[in-house]
Amino acid sequence: TPLSQYLRKNQTKEEAKQIIISLIPKEDTVAWGGSATMNELGIIDYVKNENFKVIDRDLAKTPEERQEMMRQSLLSDTFLSGANAITEDGEIINVDGNGNRVAALTFGPKSVVIACGINKIVRSVQDAETRARTIAAPINAQRFDITTPCIATGRCCDCKSPQSICCVISRIRLCKPKGRIKV
């Protein structure tokens, strides 16, 4: 289904926030995958402050506990995420360092809610992969304060550095079961 049928011009951040909140049942266990968009919209703070049961990997005291929380996120009721890019015909492209976010997007949680600004909508899968690797990945590497060649050069080097955040690239073409993923 073309993405354009879902877009509304001049939708505000507050309207987007209210739509996302309406998609999260109060009884759900909620987890998320490090989404700057969800943070900017205030969704993460909302689920933390409104007494949802949350799986917050940032509260882990050790790397092992963080890893276990990321695994538990795969069994959450609702998983919140952003997208690195979405094609005009609705394919969702993401790059991931650990694979936990793309794993949750593709299988596990009962419901996935993706927040995506219009700036992430591109024409083709090739454009989506280019955007994910040359725009989103360097920004995220900077945000996570890790050292990758793309930070130094300002462009994707197709690296295999130990701190690479482009270890897994996912392309979601269709949603099964139908309605599980909401953008």
mmCIF file of C-alpha atoms in Angstrom:
data_model
loop_
_atom_site.group_PDB
_atom_site.id
_atom_site.type_symbol
_atom_site.label_atom_id
_atom_site.label_comp_id
_atom_site.label_asym_id
_atom_site.label_seq_id
_atom_site.Cartn_x
_atom_site.Cartn_y
_atom_site.Cartn_z
ATOM 1 C CA THR A 1 0.000 0.000 0.000
ATOM 2 C CA PRO A 2 1.506 3.352 -0.926
ATOM 3 C CA LEU A 3 2.586 5.288 2.128
ATOM 4 C CA SER A 4 1.112 8.511 0.757
ATOM 5 C CA GLN A 5 -2.431 7.439 1.686
ATOM 6 C CA TYR A 6 -1.491 7.589 5.385
ATOM 7 C CA LEU A 7 0.276 10.939 5.367
ATOM 8 C CA ARG A 8 -1.401 14.104 6.506
ATOM 9 C CA LYS A 9 0.037 17.501 5.759
ATOM 10 C CA ASN A 10 0.964 19.697 8.709
ATOM 11 C CA GLN A 11 0.511 16.986 11.318
ATOM 12 C CA THR A 12 1.995 18.283 14.555
ATOM 13 C CA LYS A 13 4.269 16.441 16.954
ATOM 14 C CA GLU A 14 1.474 16.516 19.545
ATOM 15 C CA GLU A 15 -0.982 14.920 17.082
ATOM 16 C CA ALA A 16 1.571 12.236 16.259
ATOM 17 C CA LYS A 17 2.163 11.634 19.974
ATOM 18 C CA GLN A 18 -1.558 11.206 20.634
ATOM 19 C CA ILE A 19 -1.895 8.732 17.741
ATOM 20 C CA ILE A 20 1.025 6.672 19.070
ATOM 21 C CA ILE A 21 -0.327 6.730 22.638
ATOM 22 C CA SER A 22 -3.695 5.483 21.349
ATOM 23 C CA LEU A 23 -1.916 2.430 19.906
ATOM 24 C CA ILE A 24 -0.480 1.294 23.264
ATOM 25 C CA PRO A 25 -2.926 -0.595 25.496
ATOM 26 C CA LYS A 26 -2.533 0.348 29.180
ATOM 27 C CA GLU A 27 -1.988 -3.277 30.223
ATOM 28 C CA ASP A 28 0.895 -3.825 27.777
ATOM 29 C CA THR A 29 4.521 -4.390 28.651
ATOM 30 C CA VAL A 30 6.392 -1.841 26.554
ATOM 31 C CA ALA A 31 9.959 -1.873 25.260
ATOM 32 C CA TRP A 32 11.808 0.231 22.725
ATOM 33 C CA GLY A 33 14.843 0.221 20.498
ATOM 34 C CA GLY A 34 16.742 3.436 21.092
ATOM 35 C CA SER A 35 14.566 5.675 18.944
ATOM 36 C CA ALA A 36 15.475 9.373 18.884
ATOM 37 C CA THR A 37 12.099 10.051 17.255
ATOM 38 C CA MET A 38 10.152 8.352 20.059
ATOM 39 C CA ASN A 39 12.225 10.314 22.588
ATOM 40 C CA GLU A 40 11.648 13.629 20.784
ATOM 41 C CA LEU A 41 7.901 12.987 20.720
ATOM 42 C CA GLY A 42 7.922 12.286 24.457
ATOM 43 C CA ILE A 43 6.614 8.747 24.050
ATOM 44 C CA ILE A 44 9.349 7.088 26.116
ATOM 45 C CA ASP A 45 8.807 9.504 29.004
ATOM 46 C CA TYR A 46 5.060 8.976 28.672
ATOM 47 C CA VAL A 47 5.198 5.181 29.059
ATOM 48 C CA LYS A 48 7.673 5.500 31.941
ATOM 49 C CA ASN A 49 5.534 8.067 33.770
ATOM 50 C CA GLU A 50 2.087 6.558 33.130
ATOM 51 C CA ASN A 51 2.715 3.323 35.023
ATOM 52 C CA PHE A 52 3.175 1.045 32.047
ATOM 53 C CA LYS A 53 5.263 -2.012 32.721
ATOM 54 C CA VAL A 54 8.439 -1.183 30.806
ATOM 55 C CA ILE A 55 11.603 -2.977 29.842
ATOM 56 C CA ASP A 56 14.176 -0.176 29.969
ATOM 57 C CA ARG A 57 17.596 -1.462 28.984
ATOM 58 C CA ASP A 58 19.142 1.856 30.011
ATOM 59 C CA LEU A 59 18.496 0.938 33.660
ATOM 60 C CA ALA A 60 20.735 -2.134 33.419
ATOM 61 C CA LYS A 61 23.617 -2.162 35.876
ATOM 62 C CA THR A 62 25.889 -4.435 33.812
ATOM 63 C CA PRO A 63 26.411 -5.202 30.112
ATOM 64 C CA GLU A 64 25.067 -8.696 30.780
ATOM 65 C CA GLU A 65 21.888 -7.333 32.358
ATOM 66 C CA ARG A 66 21.460 -4.945 29.398
ATOM 67 C CA GLN A 67 21.800 -7.848 26.975
ATOM 68 C CA GLU A 68 19.194 -9.838 28.908
ATOM 69 C CA MET A 69 16.797 -6.877 28.875
ATOM 70 C CA MET A 70 17.206 -6.577 25.104
ATOM 71 C CA ARG A 71 16.269 -10.261 24.833
ATOM 72 C CA GLN A 72 13.237 -9.711 27.088
ATOM 73 C CA SER A 73 12.154 -6.876 24.780
ATOM 74 C CA LEU A 74 11.469 -9.491 22.112
ATOM 75 C CA LEU A 75 8.628 -10.754 24.314
ATOM 76 C CA SER A 76 7.120 -7.331 25.054
ATOM 77 C CA ASP A 77 3.517 -6.633 24.112
ATOM 78 C CA THR A 78 4.336 -3.352 22.366
ATOM 79 C CA PHE A 79 7.715 -2.430 20.908
ATOM 80 C CA LEU A 80 8.392 1.212 20.038
ATOM 81 C CA SER A 81 10.883 2.169 17.361
ATOM 82 C CA GLY A 82 11.868 4.620 14.721
ATOM 83 C CA ALA A 83 12.905 3.771 11.190
ATOM 84 C CA ASN A 84 16.072 4.684 9.355
ATOM 85 C CA ALA A 85 14.122 4.956 6.101
ATOM 86 C CA ILE A 86 10.778 4.018 4.572
ATOM 87 C CA THR A 87 10.173 3.778 0.846
ATOM 88 C CA GLU A 88 7.228 5.486 -0.814
ATOM 89 C CA ASP A 89 5.613 2.072 -1.283
ATOM 90 C CA GLY A 90 5.994 1.226 2.422
ATOM 91 C CA GLU A 91 9.139 -0.874 2.782
ATOM 92 C CA ILE A 92 10.939 -0.254 6.077
ATOM 93 C CA ILE A 93 14.747 -0.258 6.140
ATOM 94 C CA ASN A 94 16.882 -0.259 9.296
ATOM 95 C CA VAL A 95 20.523 -0.792 10.165
ATOM 96 C CA ASP A 96 21.393 -2.084 13.605
ATOM 97 C CA GLY A 97 24.527 -2.751 15.608
ATOM 98 C CA ASN A 98 23.350 -5.575 17.863
ATOM 99 C CA GLY A 99 20.332 -6.762 15.897
ATOM 100 C CA ASN A 100 17.975 -6.417 18.864
ATOM 101 C CA ARG A 101 15.884 -3.636 17.307
ATOM 102 C CA VAL A 102 15.487 -5.274 13.914
ATOM 103 C CA ALA A 103 14.749 -8.603 15.604
ATOM 104 C CA ALA A 104 11.888 -6.990 17.532
ATOM 105 C CA LEU A 105 10.608 -5.266 14.408
ATOM 106 C CA THR A 106 10.502 -8.495 12.438
ATOM 107 C CA PHE A 107 9.338 -10.978 15.086
ATOM 108 C CA GLY A 108 8.522 -11.198 18.771
ATOM 109 C CA PRO A 109 6.464 -8.381 20.236
ATOM 110 C CA LYS A 110 2.711 -8.605 19.620
ATOM 111 C CA SER A 111 2.600 -5.021 18.350
ATOM 112 C CA VAL A 112 5.220 -2.711 16.843
ATOM 113 C CA VAL A 113 4.735 1.049 16.590
ATOM 114 C CA ILE A 114 7.148 2.971 14.374
ATOM 115 C CA ALA A 115 7.444 6.759 14.493
ATOM 116 C CA CYS A 116 8.835 8.210 11.304
ATOM 117 C CA GLY A 117 9.236 11.780 10.120
ATOM 118 C CA ILE A 118 8.629 12.659 6.505
ATOM 119 C CA ASN A 119 12.372 13.300 6.193
ATOM 120 C CA LYS A 120 12.895 9.522 6.270
ATOM 121 C CA ILE A 121 10.623 8.747 3.333
ATOM 122 C CA VAL A 122 12.548 7.952 0.157
ATOM 123 C CA ARG A 123 11.704 6.775 -3.325
ATOM 124 C CA SER A 124 13.335 3.320 -3.506
ATOM 125 C CA VAL A 125 14.914 0.523 -1.474
ATOM 126 C CA GLN A 126 18.328 1.592 -2.792
ATOM 127 C CA ASP A 127 17.657 5.163 -1.601
ATOM 128 C CA ALA A 128 16.498 3.767 1.759
ATOM 129 C CA GLU A 129 19.667 1.728 2.272
ATOM 130 C CA THR A 130 21.769 4.707 1.252
ATOM 131 C CA ARG A 131 19.920 6.943 3.730
ATOM 132 C CA ALA A 132 20.202 4.362 6.511
ATOM 133 C CA ARG A 133 23.936 3.899 6.046
ATOM 134 C CA THR A 134 25.067 7.404 5.090
ATOM 135 C CA ILE A 135 22.757 9.599 7.176
ATOM 136 C CA ALA A 136 21.173 7.597 10.002
ATOM 137 C CA ALA A 137 24.161 5.409 10.923
ATOM 138 C CA PRO A 138 26.724 8.235 11.276
ATOM 139 C CA ILE A 139 24.229 10.314 13.299
ATOM 140 C CA ASN A 140 23.529 7.347 15.573
ATOM 141 C CA ALA A 141 27.227 6.537 15.957
ATOM 142 C CA GLN A 142 27.735 10.127 17.069
ATOM 143 C CA ARG A 143 24.716 9.953 19.401
ATOM 144 C CA PHE A 144 26.009 6.732 20.996
ATOM 145 C CA ASP A 145 29.527 8.215 21.234
ATOM 146 C CA ILE A 146 31.230 5.370 19.440
ATOM 147 C CA THR A 147 34.198 5.527 17.107
ATOM 148 C CA THR A 148 33.547 4.406 13.554
ATOM 149 C CA PRO A 149 35.159 5.462 10.276
ATOM 150 C CA CYS A 150 31.946 7.260 9.253
ATOM 151 C CA ILE A 151 32.386 9.626 12.196
ATOM 152 C CA ALA A 152 35.881 10.528 11.022
ATOM 153 C CA THR A 153 35.110 10.752 7.294
ATOM 154 C CA GLY A 154 31.504 11.937 7.338
ATOM 155 C CA ARG A 155 30.439 9.159 4.986
ATOM 156 C CA CYS A 156 29.819 5.423 5.090
ATOM 157 C CA CYS A 157 33.006 3.428 4.578
ATOM 158 C CA ASP A 158 31.286 0.045 4.539
ATOM 159 C CA CYS A 159 33.377 -0.686 7.617
ATOM 160 C CA LYS A 160 33.597 -3.805 9.671
ATOM 161 C CA SER A 161 35.042 -2.017 12.668
ATOM 162 C CA PRO A 162 34.385 -3.521 16.112
ATOM 163 C CA GLN A 163 32.032 -0.632 16.920
ATOM 164 C CA SER A 164 30.127 -0.707 13.621
ATOM 165 C CA ILE A 165 26.413 -0.043 14.001
ATOM 166 C CA CYS A 166 25.679 -1.423 10.537
ATOM 167 C CA CYS A 167 25.996 -5.097 11.476
ATOM 168 C CA VAL A 168 22.441 -6.009 10.489
ATOM 169 C CA ILE A 169 20.381 -4.458 7.724
ATOM 170 C CA SER A 170 16.676 -5.293 7.636
ATOM 171 C CA ARG A 171 14.100 -4.731 4.934
ATOM 172 C CA ILE A 172 10.476 -5.269 5.881
ATOM 173 C CA ARG A 173 8.367 -5.669 2.742
ATOM 174 C CA LEU A 174 5.122 -6.949 4.256
ATOM 175 C CA CYS A 175 3.679 -7.199 7.734
ATOM 176 C CA LYS A 176 2.650 -10.586 9.097
ATOM 177 C CA PRO A 177 0.420 -10.951 10.877
ATOM 178 C CA LYS A 178 -1.428 -8.123 9.203
ATOM 179 C CA GLY A 179 -1.623 -5.012 11.399
ATOM 180 C CA ARG A 180 1.212 -5.997 13.761
ATOM 181 C CA ILE A 181 3.383 -3.091 12.582
ATOM 182 C CA LYS A 182 1.908 0.401 12.697
ATOM 183 C CA VAL A 183 3.779 3.349 11.186
#
